[in-house]
Coordinates of C-alpha atoms in Angstrom, one line a residue:
Chain A
M11 CA 37.4 -152.9 24.3
P12 CA 36.6 -156.2 26.0
L13 CA 35.5 -159.0 23.7
T14 CA 32.6 -161.2 24.8
I15 CA 31.9 -164.5 23.1
L16 CA 28.8 -166.6 24.3
R17 CA 27.5 -169.7 22.6
V18 CA 25.3 -172.7 23.1
Q19 CA 26.2 -175.4 20.5
K20 CA 25.9 -179.1 19.8
E21 CA 29.4 -179.5 18.4
P22 CA 32.6 -180.2 20.4
F23 CA 35.1 -177.4 20.6
D24 CA 38.8 -176.8 20.8
S25 CA 39.7 -174.5 23.7
A26 CA 42.9 -173.2 22.2
V27 CA 41.1 -172.2 18.9
E28 CA 38.1 -170.7 20.8
T29 CA 40.1 -168.6 23.2
A30 CA 42.6 -167.2 20.6
P31 CA 40.3 -164.3 19.6
L32 CA 40.4 -163.0 23.2
L33 CA 44.1 -162.3 22.8
A34 CA 44.2 -161.4 19.1
G35 CA 45.8 -158.0 18.6
R36 CA 46.1 -157.4 22.3
S37 CA 49.3 -156.7 24.2
D38 CA 47.7 -155.3 27.4
I39 CA 46.4 -158.7 28.7
G40 CA 48.6 -160.4 31.3
A41 CA 46.4 -163.4 32.2
L42 CA 44.1 -165.8 30.3
V43 CA 42.4 -168.3 32.5
S44 CA 40.4 -171.0 30.9
F45 CA 38.3 -173.8 32.4
T46 CA 37.1 -176.8 30.4
G47 CA 34.4 -179.1 31.9
L48 CA 34.6 -182.6 30.5
C49 CA 32.2 -185.5 30.4
R50 CA 33.4 -188.3 32.8
D51 CA 32.8 -191.9 32.0
E52 CA 32.0 -192.6 35.7
G53 CA 34.2 -195.7 35.8
G54 CA 32.8 -197.0 32.6
A55 CA 29.1 -196.8 33.7
L56 CA 28.3 -193.9 31.5
S57 CA 27.9 -194.2 27.7
A58 CA 26.7 -190.7 27.1
L59 CA 25.5 -187.5 28.7
E60 CA 22.4 -185.8 27.3
I61 CA 22.2 -182.0 27.9
E62 CA 18.8 -180.3 27.6
H63 CA 18.6 -176.6 27.7
Y64 CA 16.0 -173.8 27.5
P65 CA 16.7 -172.2 24.1
G66 CA 16.7 -168.4 24.5
M67 CA 16.8 -168.3 28.2
A68 CA 20.0 -170.2 28.4
E69 CA 21.8 -167.7 26.2
E70 CA 20.2 -164.8 28.1
E71 CA 21.0 -166.1 31.5
I72 CA 24.7 -166.7 30.5
G73 CA 24.7 -163.1 29.3
R74 CA 23.4 -161.9 32.6
V75 CA 26.0 -163.9 34.5
V76 CA 28.8 -162.5 32.3
D77 CA 27.4 -158.9 32.7
E78 CA 27.7 -159.4 36.5
A79 CA 31.3 -160.7 36.1
Y80 CA 32.2 -157.5 34.2
T81 CA 30.8 -155.3 37.0
R82 CA 32.9 -157.2 39.6
W83 CA 36.3 -157.4 37.8
P84 CA 38.2 -155.3 35.2
L85 CA 38.0 -158.0 32.6
E86 CA 39.3 -157.5 29.1
G87 CA 37.4 -160.5 27.6
V88 CA 35.0 -163.3 28.5
L89 CA 34.2 -166.5 26.6
V90 CA 31.5 -169.0 27.6
I91 CA 30.6 -172.0 25.4
H92 CA 28.1 -174.6 26.7
R93 CA 27.2 -177.6 24.7
C94 CA 23.7 -179.2 24.4
G95 CA 22.6 -182.6 23.0
I96 CA 24.5 -185.9 23.3
I97 CA 28.0 -185.8 24.7
A98 CA 30.4 -188.8 24.8
P99 CA 32.7 -189.5 27.7
G100 CA 36.0 -187.5 27.2
E101 CA 34.3 -184.8 25.3
P102 CA 34.2 -181.2 26.5
I103 CA 30.9 -179.8 27.9
V104 CA 31.6 -176.3 28.9
L105 CA 34.4 -173.7 28.3
V106 CA 34.8 -170.6 30.4
A107 CA 37.7 -168.2 29.7
T108 CA 38.6 -164.8 31.2
A109 CA 41.2 -162.4 30.0
C110 CA 42.5 -159.7 32.4
R111 CA 45.6 -157.6 33.1
H112 CA 46.3 -159.6 36.2
R113 CA 45.9 -163.3 37.1
T114 CA 44.1 -162.9 40.5
E115 CA 41.0 -161.2 38.8
A116 CA 41.1 -163.7 35.9
F117 CA 41.1 -166.7 38.2
A118 CA 38.3 -165.3 40.4
A119 CA 36.1 -164.3 37.5
A120 CA 36.4 -167.7 35.9
E121 CA 35.5 -169.4 39.1
F122 CA 32.6 -167.0 39.7
L123 CA 31.3 -167.7 36.1
M124 CA 31.4 -171.4 36.6
D125 CA 29.7 -171.3 40.0
Y126 CA 26.9 -169.0 38.7
L127 CA 26.4 -170.9 35.4
K128 CA 25.9 -174.2 37.3
T129 CA 23.2 -172.8 39.5
R130 CA 21.5 -170.2 37.2
A131 CA 21.8 -171.2 33.5
P132 CA 18.9 -173.5 32.4
F133 CA 20.7 -176.7 31.5
W134 CA 20.0 -180.2 32.7
K135 CA 22.1 -183.3 32.4
K136 CA 20.8 -186.8 31.9
Q137 CA 23.1 -189.8 32.2
H138 CA 22.8 -192.7 29.8
G139 CA 24.1 -196.1 30.9
E140 CA 26.3 -198.6 29.2
V141 CA 23.4 -200.3 27.5
K142 CA 22.2 -198.3 24.5
Q143 CA 18.8 -197.0 25.4
K144 CA 16.3 -196.1 22.7
D145 CA 13.5 -195.0 24.9
A146 CA 13.5 -191.2 25.2
T147 CA 12.4 -191.3 28.8
S148 CA 15.2 -193.7 29.8
G149 CA 18.3 -192.5 31.6
D150 CA 18.7 -190.7 34.9
W151 CA 18.5 -187.0 35.4
V152 CA 21.4 -185.7 37.4
A153 CA 20.3 -184.1 40.6
A154 CA 21.4 -180.6 41.6
K155 CA 24.1 -180.6 44.2
V156 CA 23.9 -178.7 47.5
Q157 CA 27.6 -177.9 47.1
D158 CA 26.9 -176.1 43.9
D159 CA 24.4 -173.8 45.6
A160 CA 26.9 -173.2 48.4
A161 CA 29.6 -172.4 45.9
A162 CA 27.4 -169.8 44.2
E163 CA 26.3 -168.4 47.5
K164 CA 29.9 -167.5 48.6
W165 CA 30.0 -164.7 46.0
R166 CA 27.2 -162.8 47.7
G167 CA 27.9 -159.7 49.7
Chain B
M11 CA 0.0 -168.0 27.9
R12 CA 2.6 -170.6 26.7
A13 CA 3.8 -173.1 29.3
L14 CA 7.1 -174.9 28.8
Y15 CA 8.3 -177.9 30.7
F16 CA 11.9 -179.1 30.9
A17 CA 13.9 -182.3 31.9
W18 CA 11.9 -184.6 34.2
V19 CA 9.1 -182.1 34.5
R20 CA 8.6 -182.4 30.8
E21 CA 8.7 -186.2 30.9
R22 CA 6.2 -186.4 33.7
V23 CA 3.8 -183.9 32.2
G24 CA 4.2 -185.7 28.8
L25 CA 4.5 -182.4 26.9
A26 CA 7.4 -180.0 26.1
E27 CA 5.0 -177.0 25.7
E28 CA 1.4 -176.1 25.5
E29 CA -0.9 -173.1 25.4
I30 CA -2.8 -172.6 28.6
V31 CA -5.6 -170.2 29.6
P32 CA -5.8 -170.1 33.4
P33 CA -8.8 -168.4 35.0
A34 CA -8.5 -164.9 36.4
D35 CA -8.2 -166.0 40.0
V36 CA -4.9 -167.7 39.2
K37 CA -2.6 -164.9 40.1
T38 CA 0.8 -166.3 41.2
V39 CA 3.1 -169.1 40.1
T40 CA 1.9 -171.1 43.1
D41 CA -1.7 -170.6 42.0
L42 CA -0.8 -171.8 38.5
V43 CA 0.9 -174.9 39.8
A44 CA -2.3 -175.7 41.9
W45 CA -4.4 -175.2 38.8
L46 CA -2.2 -177.4 36.7
K47 CA -2.2 -180.2 39.3
A48 CA -6.0 -180.3 39.2
R49 CA -5.8 -180.9 35.4
G50 CA -4.6 -184.5 35.6
E51 CA -2.5 -187.2 37.1
N52 CA 0.5 -186.3 34.8
Y53 CA 0.6 -182.8 36.2
E54 CA 0.0 -184.1 39.7
A55 CA 3.1 -186.4 39.3
A56 CA 5.2 -183.6 37.8
F57 CA 4.4 -181.1 40.6
A58 CA 4.2 -183.7 43.4
N59 CA 7.2 -182.1 45.2
E60 CA 6.6 -178.4 44.4
K61 CA 9.6 -177.2 46.3
T62 CA 12.0 -178.9 43.9
I63 CA 10.6 -177.1 40.9
R64 CA 11.8 -173.8 39.6
A65 CA 9.9 -171.4 37.4
A66 CA 10.8 -168.7 34.9
L67 CA 8.5 -165.9 33.6
D68 CA 9.4 -164.6 30.2
R69 CA 12.8 -166.2 30.6
N70 CA 13.6 -164.8 34.1
H71 CA 13.9 -166.8 37.2
V72 CA 11.1 -166.1 39.6
K73 CA 9.9 -167.1 43.1
P74 CA 6.7 -169.1 43.7
D75 CA 4.9 -165.9 44.9
A76 CA 5.6 -164.0 41.7
L77 CA 2.6 -162.6 39.9
I78 CA 1.9 -164.0 36.5
A79 CA 0.2 -160.8 35.4
T80 CA 0.9 -160.2 31.7
A81 CA 3.7 -162.8 31.2
K82 CA 3.6 -164.5 27.8
E83 CA 5.7 -167.5 28.7
I84 CA 6.1 -169.6 31.9
A85 CA 8.6 -172.4 32.2
F86 CA 8.8 -175.1 34.8
F87 CA 12.0 -177.1 35.4
P88 CA 14.1 -178.9 38.1
P89 CA 17.1 -177.2 39.6
M90 CA 19.8 -176.6 36.9
T91 CA 22.6 -179.1 36.5
G92 CA 24.7 -177.6 33.7
G93 CA 28.3 -176.7 33.7

């Protein structure tokens, strides 16, 4: 039976620890692909990233994206962890892992999951600058990228 | 129904959520946006560029022409930038 792990959390995570359950007790899995998205410091200009999400819908939407991945590839396990709240440069933001008999499907499914998560899951990033800002409305919201929509579009038909 | 606002839509409206009671002739998401914009400058500012705002009805993405019908919750937000 495939194992699915989906979580939205404030705390940082360790990808090796988190992906271990996908392989526990399994000898039929030939490929584990994991992707970790990290917070860049943008050349020192960024002091923190603030991630807002839509509680409830974020988890549901990740679930819908994962369900779609299962219909496309013969996956033996999927893990998606996305953080919310304040994230410091160097910390992980998102972890996607796919387990499969063969690597081709595992790589494709991981890329599909990231492309769809970026354009469908209700999360928004706000960049906070070098100077500590106390005002809740300070900071700049990251604008959605056209390339992200194009990346998600390529999985259609 | 409950209206939720996220990211800069929330900041411009000045509220994270509120209970709204739109009149019966407000049938689609587009109608609701027009009705909200008429409620004040903060809504006007939030929805100034309607094309950049996404909506979800009961936690499902919808297009502007979607019927509100019996939805309990509508959310407005900018395009997603997670991942």
